[in-house]
PDB file of C-alpha atoms in Angstrom:
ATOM      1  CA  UNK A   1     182.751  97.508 213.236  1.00  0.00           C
ATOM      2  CA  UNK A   2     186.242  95.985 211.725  1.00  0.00           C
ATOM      3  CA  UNK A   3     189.393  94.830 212.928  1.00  0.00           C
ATOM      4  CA  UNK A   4     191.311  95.880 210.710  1.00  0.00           C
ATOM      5  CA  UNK A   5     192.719  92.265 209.881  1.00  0.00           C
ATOM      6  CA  UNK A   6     192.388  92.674 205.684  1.00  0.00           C
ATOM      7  CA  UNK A   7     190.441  89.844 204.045  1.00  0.00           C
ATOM      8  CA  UNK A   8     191.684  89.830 200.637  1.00  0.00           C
ATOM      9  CA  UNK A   9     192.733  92.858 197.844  1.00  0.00           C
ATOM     10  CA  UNK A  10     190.647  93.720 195.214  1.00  0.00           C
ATOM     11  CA  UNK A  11     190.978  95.236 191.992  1.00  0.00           C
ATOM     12  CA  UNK A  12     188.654  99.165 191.228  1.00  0.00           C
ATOM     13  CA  UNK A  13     187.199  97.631 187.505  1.00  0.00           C
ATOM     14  CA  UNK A  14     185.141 100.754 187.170  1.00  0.00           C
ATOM     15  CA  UNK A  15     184.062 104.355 188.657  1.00  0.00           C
ATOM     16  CA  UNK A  16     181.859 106.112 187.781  1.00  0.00           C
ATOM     17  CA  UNK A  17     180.495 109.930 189.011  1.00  0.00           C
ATOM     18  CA  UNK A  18     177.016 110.148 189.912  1.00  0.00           C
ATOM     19  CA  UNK A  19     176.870 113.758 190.887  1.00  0.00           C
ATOM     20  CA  UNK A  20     178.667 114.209 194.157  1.00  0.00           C
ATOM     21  CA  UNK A  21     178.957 110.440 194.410  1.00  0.00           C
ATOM     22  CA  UNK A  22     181.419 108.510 193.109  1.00  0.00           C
ATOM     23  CA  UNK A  23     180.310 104.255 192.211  1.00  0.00           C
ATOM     24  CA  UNK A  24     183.343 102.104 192.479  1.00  0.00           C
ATOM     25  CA  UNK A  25     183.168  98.642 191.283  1.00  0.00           C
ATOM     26  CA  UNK A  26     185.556  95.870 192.735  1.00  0.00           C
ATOM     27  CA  UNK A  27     186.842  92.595 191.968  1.00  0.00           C
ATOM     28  CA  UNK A  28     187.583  90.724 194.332  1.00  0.00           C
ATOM     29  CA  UNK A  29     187.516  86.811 196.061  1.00  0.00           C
ATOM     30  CA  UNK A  30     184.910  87.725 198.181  1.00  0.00           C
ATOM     31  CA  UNK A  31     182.443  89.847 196.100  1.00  0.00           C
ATOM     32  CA  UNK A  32     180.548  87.062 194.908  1.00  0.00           C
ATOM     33  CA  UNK A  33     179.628  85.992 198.437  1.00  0.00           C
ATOM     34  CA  UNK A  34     178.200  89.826 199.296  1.00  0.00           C
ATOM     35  CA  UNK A  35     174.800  91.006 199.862  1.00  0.00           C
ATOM     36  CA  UNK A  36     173.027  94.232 199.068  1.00  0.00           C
ATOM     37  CA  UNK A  37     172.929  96.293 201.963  1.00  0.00           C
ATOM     38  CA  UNK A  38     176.456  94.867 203.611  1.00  0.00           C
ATOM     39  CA  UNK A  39     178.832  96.882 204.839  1.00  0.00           C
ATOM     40  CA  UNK A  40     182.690  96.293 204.050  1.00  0.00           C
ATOM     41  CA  UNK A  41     185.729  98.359 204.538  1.00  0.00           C
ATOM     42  CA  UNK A  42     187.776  99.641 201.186  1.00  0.00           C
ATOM     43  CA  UNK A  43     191.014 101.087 202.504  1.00  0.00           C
ATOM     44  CA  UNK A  44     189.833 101.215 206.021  1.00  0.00           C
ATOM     45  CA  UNK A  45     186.186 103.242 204.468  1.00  0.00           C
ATOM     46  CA  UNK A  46     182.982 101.391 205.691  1.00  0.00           C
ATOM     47  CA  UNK A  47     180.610 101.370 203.040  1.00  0.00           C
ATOM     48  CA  UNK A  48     177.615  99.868 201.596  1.00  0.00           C
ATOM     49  CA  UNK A  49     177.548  97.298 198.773  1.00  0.00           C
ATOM     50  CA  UNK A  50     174.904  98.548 196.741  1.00  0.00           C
ATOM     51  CA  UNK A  51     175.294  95.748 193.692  1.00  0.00           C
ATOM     52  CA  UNK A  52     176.754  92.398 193.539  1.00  0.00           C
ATOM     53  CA  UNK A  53     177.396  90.785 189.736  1.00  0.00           C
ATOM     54  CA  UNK A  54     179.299  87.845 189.860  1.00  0.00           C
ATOM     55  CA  UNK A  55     182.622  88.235 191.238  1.00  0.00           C
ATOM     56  CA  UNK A  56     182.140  91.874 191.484  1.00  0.00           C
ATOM     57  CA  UNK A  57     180.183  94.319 194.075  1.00  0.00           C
ATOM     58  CA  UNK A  58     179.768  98.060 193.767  1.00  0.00           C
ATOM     59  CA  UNK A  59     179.709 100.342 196.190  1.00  0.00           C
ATOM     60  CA  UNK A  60     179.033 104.530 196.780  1.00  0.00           C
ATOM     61  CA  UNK A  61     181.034 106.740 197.863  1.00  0.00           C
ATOM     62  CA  UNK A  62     179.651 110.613 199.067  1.00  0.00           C
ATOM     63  CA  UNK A  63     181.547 113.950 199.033  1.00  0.00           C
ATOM     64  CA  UNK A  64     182.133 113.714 202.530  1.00  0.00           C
ATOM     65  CA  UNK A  65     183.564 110.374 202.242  1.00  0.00           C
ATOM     66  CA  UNK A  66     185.853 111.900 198.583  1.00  0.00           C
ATOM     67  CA  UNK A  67     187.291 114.717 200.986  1.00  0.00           C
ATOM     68  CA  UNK A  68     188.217 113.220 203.887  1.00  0.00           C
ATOM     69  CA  UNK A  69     189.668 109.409 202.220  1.00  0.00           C
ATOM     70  CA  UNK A  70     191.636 108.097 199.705  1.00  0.00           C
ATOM     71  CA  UNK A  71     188.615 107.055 197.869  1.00  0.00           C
ATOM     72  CA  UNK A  72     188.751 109.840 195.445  1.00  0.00           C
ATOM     73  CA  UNK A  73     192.183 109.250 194.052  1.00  0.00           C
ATOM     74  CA  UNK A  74     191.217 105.747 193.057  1.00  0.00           C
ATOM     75  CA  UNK A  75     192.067 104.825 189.780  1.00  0.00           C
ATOM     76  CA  UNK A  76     190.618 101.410 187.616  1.00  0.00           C
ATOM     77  CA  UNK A  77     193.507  99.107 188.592  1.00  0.00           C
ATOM     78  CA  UNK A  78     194.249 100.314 191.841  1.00  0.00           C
ATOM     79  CA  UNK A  79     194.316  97.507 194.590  1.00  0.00           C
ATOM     80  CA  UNK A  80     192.053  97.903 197.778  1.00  0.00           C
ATOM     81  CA  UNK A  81     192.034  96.479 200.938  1.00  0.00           C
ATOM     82  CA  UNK A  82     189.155  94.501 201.794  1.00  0.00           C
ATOM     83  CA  UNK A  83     187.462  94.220 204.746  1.00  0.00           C
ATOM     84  CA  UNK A  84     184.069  92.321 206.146  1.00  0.00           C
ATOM     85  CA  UNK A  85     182.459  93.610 209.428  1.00  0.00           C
ATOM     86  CA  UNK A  86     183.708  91.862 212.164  1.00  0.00           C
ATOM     87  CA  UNK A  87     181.615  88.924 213.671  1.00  0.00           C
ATOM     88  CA  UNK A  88     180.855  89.367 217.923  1.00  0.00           C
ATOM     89  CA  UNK A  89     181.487  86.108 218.542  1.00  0.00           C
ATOM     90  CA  UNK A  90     184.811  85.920 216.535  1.00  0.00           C
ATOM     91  CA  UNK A  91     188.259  86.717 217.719  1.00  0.00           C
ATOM     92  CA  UNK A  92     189.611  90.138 217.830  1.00  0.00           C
ATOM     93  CA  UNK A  93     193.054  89.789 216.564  1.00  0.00           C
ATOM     94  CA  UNK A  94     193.460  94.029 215.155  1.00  0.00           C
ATOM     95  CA  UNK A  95     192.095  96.374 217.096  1.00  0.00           C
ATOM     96  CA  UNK A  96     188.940  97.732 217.434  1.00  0.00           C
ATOM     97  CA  UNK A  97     188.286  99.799 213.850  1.00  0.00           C
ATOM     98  CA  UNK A  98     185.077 101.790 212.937  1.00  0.00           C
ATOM     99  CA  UNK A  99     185.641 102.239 209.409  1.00  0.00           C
ATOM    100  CA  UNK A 100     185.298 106.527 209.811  1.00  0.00           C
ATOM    101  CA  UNK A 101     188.635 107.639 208.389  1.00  0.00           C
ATOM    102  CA  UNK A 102     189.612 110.697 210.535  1.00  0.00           C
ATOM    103  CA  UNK A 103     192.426 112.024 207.883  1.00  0.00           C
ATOM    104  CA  UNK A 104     194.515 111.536 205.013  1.00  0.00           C
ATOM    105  CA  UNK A 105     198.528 111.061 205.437  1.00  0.00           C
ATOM    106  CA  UNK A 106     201.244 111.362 203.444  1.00  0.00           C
ATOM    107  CA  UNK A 107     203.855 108.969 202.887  1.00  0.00           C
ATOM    108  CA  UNK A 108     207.501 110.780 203.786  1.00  0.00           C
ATOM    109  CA  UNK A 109     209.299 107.750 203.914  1.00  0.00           C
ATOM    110  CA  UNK A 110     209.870 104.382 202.961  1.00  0.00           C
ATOM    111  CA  UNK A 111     212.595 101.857 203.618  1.00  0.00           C
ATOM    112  CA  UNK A 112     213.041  98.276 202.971  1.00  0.00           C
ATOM    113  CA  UNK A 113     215.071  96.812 206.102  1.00  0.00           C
ATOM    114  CA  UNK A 114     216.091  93.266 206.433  1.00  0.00           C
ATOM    115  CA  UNK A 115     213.183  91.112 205.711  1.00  0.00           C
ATOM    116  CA  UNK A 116     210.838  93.579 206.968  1.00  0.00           C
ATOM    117  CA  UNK A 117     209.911  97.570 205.380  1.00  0.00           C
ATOM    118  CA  UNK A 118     209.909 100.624 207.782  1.00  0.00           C
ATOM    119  CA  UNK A 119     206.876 103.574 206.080  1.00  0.00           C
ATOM    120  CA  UNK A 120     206.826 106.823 207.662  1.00  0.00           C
ATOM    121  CA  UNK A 121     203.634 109.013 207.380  1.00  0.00           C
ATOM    122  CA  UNK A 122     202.831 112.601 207.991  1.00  0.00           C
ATOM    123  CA  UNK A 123     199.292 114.280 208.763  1.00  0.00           C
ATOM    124  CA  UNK A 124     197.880 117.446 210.041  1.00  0.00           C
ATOM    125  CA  UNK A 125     197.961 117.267 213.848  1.00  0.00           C
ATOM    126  CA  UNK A 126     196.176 120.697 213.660  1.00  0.00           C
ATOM    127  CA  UNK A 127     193.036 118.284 213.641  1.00  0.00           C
ATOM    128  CA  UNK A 128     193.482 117.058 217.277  1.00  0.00           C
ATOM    129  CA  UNK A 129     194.694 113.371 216.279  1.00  0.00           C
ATOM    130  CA  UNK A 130     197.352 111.506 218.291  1.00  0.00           C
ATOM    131  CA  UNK A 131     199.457 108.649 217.938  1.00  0.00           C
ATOM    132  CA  UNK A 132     201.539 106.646 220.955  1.00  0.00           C
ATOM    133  CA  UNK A 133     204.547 104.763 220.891  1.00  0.00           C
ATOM    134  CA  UNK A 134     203.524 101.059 220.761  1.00  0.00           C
ATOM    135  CA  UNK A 135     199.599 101.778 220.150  1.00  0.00           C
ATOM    136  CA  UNK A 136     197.621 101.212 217.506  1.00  0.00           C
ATOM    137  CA  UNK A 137     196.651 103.158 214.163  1.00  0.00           C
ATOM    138  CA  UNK A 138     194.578 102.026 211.283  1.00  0.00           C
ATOM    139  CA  UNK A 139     196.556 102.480 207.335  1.00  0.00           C
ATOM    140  CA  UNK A 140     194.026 101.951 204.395  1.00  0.00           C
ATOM    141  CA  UNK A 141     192.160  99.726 206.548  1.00  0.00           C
ATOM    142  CA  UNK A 142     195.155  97.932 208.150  1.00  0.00           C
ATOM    143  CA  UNK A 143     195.385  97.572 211.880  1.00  0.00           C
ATOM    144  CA  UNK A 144     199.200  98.629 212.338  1.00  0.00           C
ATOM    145  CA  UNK A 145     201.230  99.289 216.028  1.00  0.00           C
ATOM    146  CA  UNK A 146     203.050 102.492 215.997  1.00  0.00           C
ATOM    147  CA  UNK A 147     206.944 102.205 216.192  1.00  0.00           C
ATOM    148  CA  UNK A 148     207.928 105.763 215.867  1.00  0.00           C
ATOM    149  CA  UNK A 149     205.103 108.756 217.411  1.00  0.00           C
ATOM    150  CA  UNK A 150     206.279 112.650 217.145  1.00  0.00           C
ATOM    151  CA  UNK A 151     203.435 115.420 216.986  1.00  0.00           C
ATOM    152  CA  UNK A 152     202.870 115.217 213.316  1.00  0.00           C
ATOM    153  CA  UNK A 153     204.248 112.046 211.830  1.00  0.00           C
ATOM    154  CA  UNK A 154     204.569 108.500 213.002  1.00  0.00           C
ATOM    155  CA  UNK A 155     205.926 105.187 211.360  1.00  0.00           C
ATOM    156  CA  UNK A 156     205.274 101.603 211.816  1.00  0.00           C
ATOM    157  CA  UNK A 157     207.145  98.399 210.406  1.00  0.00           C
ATOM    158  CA  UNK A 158     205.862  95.850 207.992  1.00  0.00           C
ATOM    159  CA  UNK A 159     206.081  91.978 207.872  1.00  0.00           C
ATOM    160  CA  UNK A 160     206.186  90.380 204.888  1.00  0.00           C
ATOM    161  CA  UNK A 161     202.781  88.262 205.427  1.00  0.00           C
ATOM    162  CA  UNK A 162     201.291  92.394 205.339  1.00  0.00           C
ATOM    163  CA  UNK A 163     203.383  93.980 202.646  1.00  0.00           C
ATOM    164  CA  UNK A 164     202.098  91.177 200.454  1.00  0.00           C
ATOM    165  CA  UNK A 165     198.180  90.675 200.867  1.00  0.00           C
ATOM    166  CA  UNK A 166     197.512  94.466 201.223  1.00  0.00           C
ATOM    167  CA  UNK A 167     197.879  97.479 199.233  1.00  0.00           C
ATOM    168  CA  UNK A 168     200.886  98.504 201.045  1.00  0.00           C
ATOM    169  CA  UNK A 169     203.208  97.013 198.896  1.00  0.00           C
ATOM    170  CA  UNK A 170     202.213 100.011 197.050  1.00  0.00           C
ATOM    171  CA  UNK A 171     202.609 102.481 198.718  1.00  0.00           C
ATOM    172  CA  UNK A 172     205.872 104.864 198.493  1.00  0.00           C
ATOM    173  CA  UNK A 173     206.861 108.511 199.568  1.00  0.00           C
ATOM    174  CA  UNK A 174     204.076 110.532 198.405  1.00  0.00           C
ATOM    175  CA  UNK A 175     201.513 108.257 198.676  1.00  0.00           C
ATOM    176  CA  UNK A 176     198.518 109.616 200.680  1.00  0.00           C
ATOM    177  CA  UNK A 177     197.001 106.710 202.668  1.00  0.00           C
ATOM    178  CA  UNK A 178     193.904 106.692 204.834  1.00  0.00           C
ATOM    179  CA  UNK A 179     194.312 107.322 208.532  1.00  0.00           C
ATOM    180  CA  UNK A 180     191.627 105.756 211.602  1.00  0.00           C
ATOM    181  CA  UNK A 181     193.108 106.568 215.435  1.00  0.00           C
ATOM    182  CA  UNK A 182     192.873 104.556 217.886  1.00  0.00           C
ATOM    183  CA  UNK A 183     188.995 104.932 219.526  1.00  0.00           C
ATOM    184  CA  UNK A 184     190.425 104.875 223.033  1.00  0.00           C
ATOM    185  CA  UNK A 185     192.935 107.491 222.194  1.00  0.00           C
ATOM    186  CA  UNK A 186     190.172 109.502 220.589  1.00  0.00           C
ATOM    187  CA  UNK A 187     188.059 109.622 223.702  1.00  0.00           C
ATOM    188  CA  UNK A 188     191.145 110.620 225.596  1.00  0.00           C
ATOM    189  CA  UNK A 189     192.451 113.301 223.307  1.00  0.00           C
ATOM    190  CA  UNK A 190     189.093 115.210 223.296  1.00  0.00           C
ATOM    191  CA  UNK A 191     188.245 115.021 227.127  1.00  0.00           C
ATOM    192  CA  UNK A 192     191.805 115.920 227.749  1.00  0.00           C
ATOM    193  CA  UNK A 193     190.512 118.707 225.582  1.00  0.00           C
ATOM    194  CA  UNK A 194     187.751 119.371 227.698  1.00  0.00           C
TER     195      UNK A 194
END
């Protein structure tokens, strides 16, 4: 369980394919303070630190998990968000955040406004996902409140405290970013379903 609150960026030093797995090493300020077995987000993707050298951890990613993220299109270089599980007796200052990416987006549109930067995404509502106007949606791991929600595209606005300590800053039109909905919205879509 996350928050979505990032903890630091980190840098992909190394992937490598393992048959249908892919093994992504990461830099980062917190990798040297990891354990085996510990589960941290990567652009919103819970996974499992499998190897921890110095200020580096590795981590595996399945098929599954290639298809449905953003982990695939990592390149060596590429910033990720980093996330720690959330601790129960901590504060909650996201949103509640699983770490399952539902879908992919793609970035339609991106505007730097006065001191702040507007990002519109698009995604494939075929899927049964839903966004609301003020509610919250999960970016590469980021715990974000909607500004703008139509049937297959939504946007939300960026501080500058965000745009600067995540990836975001890196993201433009044609990005494809890694979607979580809301749990509570989830539950709602699919027994309005029912």
């Amino acid at each position: 369980m996350f928050t979505g609150i990032i903890e630091t960026l980190g840098t992909v030093t190394e992937l490598k394919q393992d048959q249908g797995n892919l093994h992504i090493t990461v830099q980062s300020a917190i990798s040297a303070e990891l354990k085996i077995d510990q589960s941290v987000a990567h652009n919103g993707v819970c996974l499992t630190v499998v190897a921890v050298h110095g200020d580096t951890h590795t981590v595996t990613a399945i098929e599954e998990t290639l298809n449905k993220s953003n982990i695939g299109h990592l390149k060596t270089g590429d910033l990720v968000n980093l996330e720690r599980c959330m601790q129960m007796n901590a504060r909650l200052d996201g949103h509640i955040v699983q770490g399952h990416v539902d879908q992919t987006a793609i970035c339609t549109a991106y505007k730097a406004l006065d001191g702040s930067w507007e990002y519109t995404f698009e995604y494939d509502a075929g899927r049964g996902n839903v966004t609301v106007e003020k509610g919250s949606i999960c970016i590469n791991g980021i715990s974000l409140t909607v500004v703008n929600s139509n049937a297959n595209s939504f946007s939300v606005a960026i501080i500058p405290y965000t745009y600067e300590h995540t990836n975001l800053q890196n993201v433009r039109e044609g990005s494809v970013v890694n979607l979580e909905f809301d749990i509570i919205g989830k539950y709602v879509a699919r027994l309005m379903q029912r």
